[in-house]
């Protein structure tokens, strides 16, 4: 299982994220690799999270390559920096991206409000 799948499954299992308690909306992450696109839909209702792998209308659509998104969810890359460089696209409500960016892990050696995303071992 790749880091992206682990990230979204972790969000879905978490079910509630206190950092997003004032946030509601839907984000679709479209991960483009050549002619193939993988879709992840994140629904947020005042911090309550639901994740599905679905291509559906959303308030905000984020486009990125799977490699870049893997770097975002591992803390190796910053979402805002990737957006400003043009490596990631956003259409719709940019505020949702700014809110959700807070739950992405920071660099491995950083301290702060970002969650440490850890691999689960079975």
Short mmCIF file of C-alpha atoms in Angstrom, two decimals:
data_model
loop_
_atom_site.label_atom_id
_atom_site.label_comp_id
_atom_site.label_asym_id
_atom_site.label_seq_id
_atom_site.Cartn_x
_atom_site.Cartn_y
_atom_site.Cartn_z
CA UNK A 1 0.00 0.00 0.00
CA UNK A 2 1.42 3.40 -0.93
CA UNK A 3 1.71 6.50 1.30
CA UNK A 4 -1.25 8.21 -0.39
CA UNK A 5 -3.60 5.29 0.26
CA UNK A 6 -2.39 5.06 3.86
CA UNK A 7 -2.93 8.80 4.34
CA UNK A 8 -6.53 8.72 3.10
CA UNK A 9 -7.38 5.51 4.96
CA UNK A 10 -5.96 7.04 8.14
CA UNK A 11 -8.16 10.13 7.68
CA UNK A 12 -11.22 7.96 7.15
CA UNK A 13 -10.45 5.84 10.23
CA UNK A 14 -9.80 8.95 12.31
CA UNK A 15 -13.33 10.13 11.56
CA UNK A 16 -12.88 13.46 13.34
CA UNK A 17 -10.13 16.05 13.09
CA UNK A 18 -10.13 18.82 15.73
CA UNK A 19 -8.04 21.11 13.48
CA UNK A 20 -10.95 21.14 11.01
CA UNK A 21 -13.80 21.69 13.50
CA UNK A 22 -14.67 25.03 11.82
CA UNK A 23 -14.41 23.60 8.30
CA UNK A 24 -17.07 22.08 6.04
CA UNK A 25 -16.86 21.20 2.36
CA UNK A 26 -15.71 18.61 -0.13
CA UNK A 27 -12.30 18.23 -1.75
CA UNK A 28 -11.49 15.92 -4.60
CA UNK A 29 -7.86 15.01 -5.14
CA UNK A 30 -7.17 14.05 -8.75
CA UNK A 31 -3.84 12.28 -9.01
CA UNK A 32 -2.74 12.26 -12.66
CA UNK A 33 -0.23 9.80 -14.01
CA UNK A 34 -0.18 9.80 -17.81
CA UNK A 35 -3.68 9.00 -19.09
CA UNK A 36 -4.77 7.54 -15.74
CA UNK A 37 -6.32 9.57 -12.90
CA UNK A 38 -7.01 8.31 -9.38
CA UNK A 39 -9.68 10.23 -7.46
CA UNK A 40 -9.94 10.65 -3.69
CA UNK A 41 -12.95 12.50 -2.27
CA UNK A 42 -12.66 14.04 1.20
CA UNK A 43 -15.87 15.23 2.83
CA UNK A 44 -15.54 17.48 5.86
CA UNK A 45 -18.49 18.42 8.06
CA UNK A 46 -17.29 20.55 10.97
CA UNK A 47 -14.30 18.29 11.54
CA UNK A 48 -16.06 15.02 10.78
CA UNK A 49 -14.21 13.28 7.96
CA UNK A 50 -15.29 10.80 5.33
CA UNK A 51 -13.04 9.58 2.53
CA UNK A 52 -14.03 7.70 -0.60
CA UNK A 53 -12.24 6.84 -3.80
CA UNK A 54 -14.77 8.50 -6.06
CA UNK A 55 -14.96 10.93 -9.00
CA UNK A 56 -17.75 13.27 -7.89
CA UNK A 57 -18.45 16.99 -7.86
CA UNK A 58 -16.59 18.79 -5.09
CA UNK A 59 -16.24 22.32 -3.74
CA UNK A 60 -12.51 22.15 -4.45
CA UNK A 61 -10.52 19.99 -6.87
CA UNK A 62 -6.79 19.52 -6.33
CA UNK A 63 -4.68 18.12 -9.16
CA UNK A 64 -1.21 16.66 -8.72
CA UNK A 65 1.04 13.84 -9.82
CA UNK A 66 0.99 10.81 -7.50
CA UNK A 67 4.71 11.24 -6.78
CA UNK A 68 4.18 14.82 -5.56
CA UNK A 69 1.16 13.87 -3.47
CA UNK A 70 3.18 11.08 -1.86
CA UNK A 71 5.79 13.67 -0.94
CA UNK A 72 3.06 15.90 0.53
CA UNK A 73 1.65 13.16 2.76
CA UNK A 74 5.10 12.03 3.87
CA UNK A 75 6.10 15.58 4.89
CA UNK A 76 8.85 15.83 2.28
CA UNK A 77 6.98 18.57 0.36
CA UNK A 78 4.77 21.52 1.34
CA UNK A 79 1.35 21.90 -0.32
CA UNK A 80 1.42 25.70 -0.45
CA UNK A 81 4.92 25.74 -1.95
CA UNK A 82 3.86 23.15 -4.56
CA UNK A 83 0.82 25.26 -5.42
CA UNK A 84 2.86 28.44 -5.76
CA UNK A 85 5.37 26.66 -8.02
CA UNK A 86 2.55 25.41 -10.23
CA UNK A 87 3.28 21.75 -9.45
CA UNK A 88 -0.22 21.38 -8.02
CA UNK A 89 -3.48 22.89 -9.33
CA UNK A 90 -6.57 23.98 -7.42
CA UNK A 91 -9.99 24.88 -8.75
CA UNK A 92 -12.85 25.95 -6.56
CA UNK A 93 -12.63 27.10 -2.94
CA UNK A 94 -8.93 27.69 -2.17
CA UNK A 95 -9.78 28.21 1.52
CA UNK A 96 -10.51 24.49 1.86
CA UNK A 97 -7.00 23.66 0.65
CA UNK A 98 -5.52 26.09 3.16
CA UNK A 99 -7.51 24.45 5.97
CA UNK A 100 -6.73 20.86 4.94
CA UNK A 101 -3.06 21.66 4.46
CA UNK A 102 -2.87 21.95 8.24
CA UNK A 103 -3.39 18.19 8.65
CA UNK A 104 -0.58 17.24 6.25
CA UNK A 105 2.54 16.20 8.12
CA UNK A 106 5.40 18.66 8.32
CA UNK A 107 9.02 17.77 7.62
CA UNK A 108 10.14 14.74 9.65
CA UNK A 109 12.27 16.90 11.98
CA UNK A 110 9.69 19.68 12.51
CA UNK A 111 7.59 20.41 15.57
CA UNK A 112 4.19 22.04 15.55
CA UNK A 113 0.49 21.43 14.92
CA UNK A 114 0.96 19.09 11.96
CA UNK A 115 0.18 15.46 12.68
CA UNK A 116 3.00 13.00 12.50
CA UNK A 117 1.91 10.50 9.88
CA UNK A 118 3.26 7.13 10.90
CA UNK A 119 3.22 3.83 9.12
CA UNK A 120 0.94 1.29 10.72
CA UNK A 121 2.32 -2.17 11.08
CA UNK A 122 0.07 -5.19 11.03
#
